[in-house]
N, CA and C of each residue as an Amber inpcrd file, in Angstrom:
protein
   267
  -9.0550000  -7.5060000   8.0730000  -8.7110000  -7.9660000   6.7450000
  -7.5270000  -7.1770000   6.1880000  -7.5890000  -5.8390000   6.3020000
  -6.4850000  -5.0360000   5.7810000  -5.2080000  -5.2900000   6.5570000
  -5.3090000  -5.5900000   7.8520000  -4.1070000  -5.8920000   8.6280000
  -3.4440000  -7.1620000   8.1240000  -4.2630000  -8.1380000   7.7590000
  -3.7040000  -9.3750000   7.2110000  -2.9980000  -9.0810000   5.8920000
  -3.5760000  -8.1900000   5.0870000  -2.9370000  -7.8070000   3.8250000
  -1.6030000  -7.1190000   4.0970000  -1.5710000  -6.2700000   5.1110000
  -0.3310000  -5.5730000   5.4480000   0.7440000  -6.5610000   5.8860000
   0.3490000  -7.5570000   6.6660000   1.3130000  -8.5750000   7.0920000
   1.8410000  -9.3380000   5.8810000   0.9770000  -9.6270000   4.9350000
   1.3990000 -10.2990000   3.7120000   2.3670000  -9.4460000   2.9070000
   2.1280000  -8.1330000   2.8770000   3.0340000  -7.2380000   2.1730000
   4.4230000  -7.2690000   2.7930000   4.4690000  -7.2800000   4.1090000
   5.7720000  -7.3340000   4.7800000   6.5060000  -8.6290000   4.4560000
   5.7770000  -9.7590000   4.5140000   6.4110000 -11.0410000   4.2010000
   6.9110000 -11.0470000   2.7600000   6.0700000 -10.5740000   1.8410000
   6.4560000 -10.5610000   0.4320000   7.6360000  -9.6300000   0.2080000
   7.6480000  -8.5110000   0.9010000   8.7360000  -7.5470000   0.7510000
  10.0680000  -8.1130000   1.1910000  10.0520000  -8.9420000   2.2030000
  11.3030000  -9.5220000   2.7000000  11.8920000 -10.5240000   1.7210000
  11.0350000 -11.1220000   0.8940000  11.4990000 -12.1780000  -0.0090000
  11.5270000 -11.7420000  -1.4670000  11.2540000 -10.4850000  -1.7270000
  11.2030000 -10.0000000  -3.0990000  12.5990000  -9.9430000  -3.7140000
  12.6550000 -10.2290000  -4.9880000  13.9420000 -10.1730000  -5.6890000
  14.4640000  -8.7470000  -5.6950000  15.7720000  -8.6290000  -5.7390000
  16.3810000  -7.3110000  -5.8290000  16.1870000  -6.7630000  -7.2340000
  16.1390000  -5.4420000  -7.3130000  15.9860000  -4.7740000  -8.5970000
  17.2690000  -4.0530000  -8.9560000  17.4670000  -3.8180000 -10.2590000
  18.6310000  -3.0350000 -10.6600000  18.5680000  -1.6550000 -10.0050000
  19.7050000  -1.1350000  -9.6160000  19.7400000   0.1870000  -9.0160000
  19.6340000   0.1730000  -7.5030000  19.2780000  -0.9540000  -6.9240000
  19.2210000  -1.0520000  -5.4690000  20.5900000  -1.4320000  -4.9410000
  20.8320000  -1.0270000  -3.7200000  22.0830000  -1.4000000  -3.0920000
  22.0810000  -2.8930000  -2.8140000  23.2620000  -3.4730000  -2.7770000
  23.3940000  -4.9070000  -2.5050000  22.6950000  -5.2620000  -1.1930000
  21.8780000  -6.2870000  -1.2230000  21.2110000  -6.7650000  -0.0240000
  19.9230000  -6.0430000   0.3080000  19.5770000  -4.9920000  -0.4270000
  18.3350000  -4.2720000  -0.1450000  17.1750000  -5.0640000  -0.7310000
  16.1460000  -5.2920000   0.0560000  15.0080000  -6.0940000  -0.3780000
  13.8360000  -5.2080000  -0.7370000  12.6950000  -5.8100000  -0.9800000
  11.4670000  -5.0920000  -1.2650000  10.7990000  -4.5430000  -0.0230000
  11.4360000  -4.6670000   1.1340000  10.8370000  -4.1960000   2.3730000
  10.4290000  -2.7270000   2.3030000  11.2160000  -1.8190000   1.7160000
  10.7570000  -0.4330000   1.6290000   9.4370000  -0.3000000   0.8730000
   9.2110000  -1.1490000  -0.1030000   7.9550000  -1.1250000  -0.8500000
   6.8140000  -1.5360000   0.0700000   7.0220000  -2.5800000   0.8510000
   5.9920000  -3.0290000   1.7870000   5.7040000  -1.9580000   2.8310000
   6.7390000  -1.3070000   3.3180000   6.5400000  -0.2560000   4.3160000
   5.7780000   0.9220000   3.7260000   6.0390000   1.2490000   2.4740000
   5.2900000   2.3240000   1.8170000   3.8200000   1.9340000   1.6710000
   3.5640000   0.6850000   1.3200000   2.1750000   0.2240000   1.2130000
   1.4710000   0.3220000   2.5590000   2.1550000  -0.0450000   3.6160000
   1.5600000   0.0390000   4.9540000   1.3100000   1.4930000   5.3320000
   2.2230000   2.3780000   4.9720000   2.0230000   3.8100000   5.2500000
   0.7590000   4.3060000   4.5540000   0.5680000   3.8790000   3.3200000
  -0.6220000   4.2890000   2.5680000  -1.8900000   3.6940000   3.1710000
  -1.8250000   2.4400000   3.5850000  -2.9910000   1.8250000   4.2350000
  -3.3200000   2.5150000   5.5500000  -2.2990000   2.9150000   6.2780000
  -2.5250000   3.6080000   7.5350000  -3.2730000   4.9190000   7.3160000
  -2.9690000   5.6160000   6.2300000  -3.6880000   6.8570000   5.9180000
  -5.1750000   6.5670000   5.6920000  -5.4560000   5.4400000   5.0440000
  -6.8550000   5.0580000   4.8330000  -7.5270000   4.6830000   6.1570000
  -6.8040000   3.9800000   7.0160000  -7.3570000   3.6430000   8.3320000
  -7.6530000   4.8980000   9.1370000  -6.8090000   5.9020000   9.0120000
  -7.0200000   7.1620000   9.7310000  -8.3420000   7.8020000   9.3110000
  -8.6380000   7.7640000   8.0400000  -9.9230000   8.2930000   7.5480000
 -11.0690000   7.4750000   8.1360000 -10.9230000   6.1540000   8.1500000
 -11.9740000   5.2970000   8.7080000 -12.2020000   5.5770000  10.1940000
 -11.1220000   5.8050000  10.9350000 -11.2750000   6.1310000  12.3550000
 -12.0150000   7.4500000  12.5200000 -11.7740000   8.3900000  11.6280000
 -12.4090000   9.7040000  11.7210000 -13.9090000   9.6450000  11.4370000
 -14.3400000   8.7150000  10.5890000 -15.7670000   8.6520000  10.2420000
 -16.5270000   7.6410000  11.0900000 -15.8370000   6.9410000  11.9520000
 -16.4900000   5.9600000  12.8150000 -17.5980000   6.6350000  13.6220000
 -18.7820000   6.0600000  13.5900000 -19.9090000   6.5930000  14.3350000
 -20.7730000   7.5720000  13.5590000 -20.3500000   7.9700000  12.3880000
 -21.1600000   8.8650000  11.5620000 -22.1820000   8.0630000  10.7690000
 -23.1370000   8.7510000  10.1930000 -24.1690000   8.0760000   9.4040000
 -23.5400000   7.4920000   8.1320000 -24.2480000   6.5590000   7.5330000
 -23.7600000   5.9120000   6.3090000 -23.5370000   6.9420000   5.2060000
 -24.4450000   7.9050000   5.0840000 -24.2920000   8.9300000   4.0490000
 -23.0590000   9.7990000   4.2940000 -22.8230000  10.1420000   5.5530000
 -21.6390000  10.9380000   5.8800000 -20.3600000  10.1500000   5.5940000
 -20.3450000   8.8700000   6.0050000 -19.1600000   8.0420000   5.7510000
 -18.8840000   7.9380000   4.2590000 -19.9490000   7.7160000   3.4810000
 -19.7780000   7.5950000   2.0280000 -19.2230000   8.8810000   1.4350000
 -19.7420000  10.0240000   1.8540000 -19.2740000  11.3100000   1.3270000
 -17.7920000  11.5210000   1.6520000 -17.4030000  11.2260000   2.8840000
 -16.0030000  11.4010000   3.2800000 -15.1120000  10.4320000   2.5120000
 -15.5660000   9.2020000   2.3580000 -14.7690000   8.2140000   1.6190000
 -14.5750000   8.6420000   0.1640000 -15.6330000   9.1630000  -0.4490000
 -15.5140000   9.6030000  -1.8360000 -14.5540000  10.7790000  -1.9520000
 -14.5950000  11.6790000  -0.9730000 -13.7610000  12.8740000  -1.0290000
 -12.3120000  12.5950000  -0.6360000 -12.0960000  11.7850000   0.4060000
 -10.7470000  11.5960000   0.9420000 -10.1310000  10.2390000   0.6090000
 -10.9020000   9.1600000   0.7500000 -10.3340000   7.8210000   0.5530000
 -10.1440000   7.4640000  -0.9140000 -11.1070000   7.8140000  -1.7560000
 -11.0190000   7.4180000  -3.1630000  -9.7460000   7.9220000  -3.8300000
  -9.3550000   9.1920000  -3.6470000  -8.0940000   9.6190000  -4.2630000
  -6.8820000   8.8270000  -3.7540000  -6.8950000   8.4710000  -2.4620000
  -5.7890000   7.6810000  -1.9140000  -5.7740000   6.2780000  -2.5170000
  -6.9580000   5.6650000  -2.6590000  -7.0350000   4.3440000  -3.2810000
  -6.5660000   4.3990000  -4.7350000  -7.0200000   5.4200000  -5.4600000
  -6.6220000   5.5430000  -6.8660000  -5.1090000   5.7080000  -6.9900000
  -4.5370000   6.5360000  -6.1210000  -3.0880000   6.7410000  -6.1310000
  -2.3490000   5.4600000  -5.7550000  -2.8770000   4.7450000  -4.7720000
  -2.2390000   3.5020000  -4.3470000  -2.2880000   2.4550000  -5.4660000
  -3.4010000   2.3940000  -6.1700000  -3.5120000   1.4450000  -7.2760000
  -2.4630000   1.7550000  -8.3470000  -2.3390000   3.0280000  -8.7140000
  -1.3470000   3.4200000  -9.7210000   0.0600000   3.0960000  -9.2330000
   0.3310000   3.3650000  -7.9750000   1.6520000   3.0810000  -7.4120000
   1.9450000   1.5820000  -7.4320000   0.9650000   0.7660000  -7.0000000
   1.1570000  -0.6860000  -6.9960000   1.3990000  -1.2210000  -8.4090000
   0.6320000  -0.7080000  -9.3640000   0.8310000  -1.1530000 -10.7440000
   2.2200000  -0.7680000 -11.2490000   2.6830000   0.4250000 -10.9080000
   4.0200000   0.8300000 -11.3480000   5.1010000  -0.0230000 -10.6840000
   4.8990000  -0.3840000  -9.4220000   5.8550000  -1.2610000  -8.7370000
   5.8690000  -2.6490000  -9.3640000   4.7060000  -3.1300000  -9.7500000
   4.6280000  -4.4560000 -10.3620000   5.3170000  -4.4740000 -11.7200000
   5.2270000  -3.3750000 -12.4480000   5.8040000  -3.2980000 -13.7930000
   7.2840000  -2.9310000 -13.7820000   7.8070000  -2.4870000 -12.6640000
   9.2140000  -2.0680000 -12.5950000  10.1190000  -3.2480000 -12.9190000
  11.2210000  -2.9920000 -13.6300000  12.1330000  -4.0860000 -13.9940000
  12.7510000  -4.7290000 -12.7570000  12.9700000  -6.0070000 -12.8340000
  13.5860000  -6.7700000 -11.7400000  14.8720000  -7.4000000 -12.2280000
  15.7610000  -7.5980000 -11.2980000  17.0130000  -8.2810000 -11.6230000
  16.7290000  -9.7530000 -11.8760000  17.5050000 -10.4040000 -12.7450000
  17.3020000 -11.8370000 -12.9580000  17.4810000 -12.6110000 -11.6510000
  16.7090000 -13.6670000 -11.5000000  16.8130000 -14.4380000 -10.2510000
  18.1490000 -15.1490000 -10.2040000  18.6610000 -15.2560000  -8.9940000
  19.9490000 -15.9160000  -8.7930000  19.7180000 -17.3690000  -8.4210000
  20.4280000 -18.2580000  -9.0830000  20.2590000 -19.6850000  -8.7790000
  21.4530000 -20.2350000  -8.0660000
């Protein structure tokens, strides 16, 4: 499921409108790549807890994954609110 989300981020990043301050022709791809980097960190935690008991997995997720999710949510919201250049027709 998360891999499908990552693929969607890449597609969306390629077609995202340019923002003020970006170099000509630069797309939202760096944003998508940053999102994938953050998701990969979460996958790394999941790989580390694979095979552990449910209680152990929950404890590790609360300690390590939750801060990453919270940070990612704040980052995504800030990216969504960032000003965009007017669309070109």
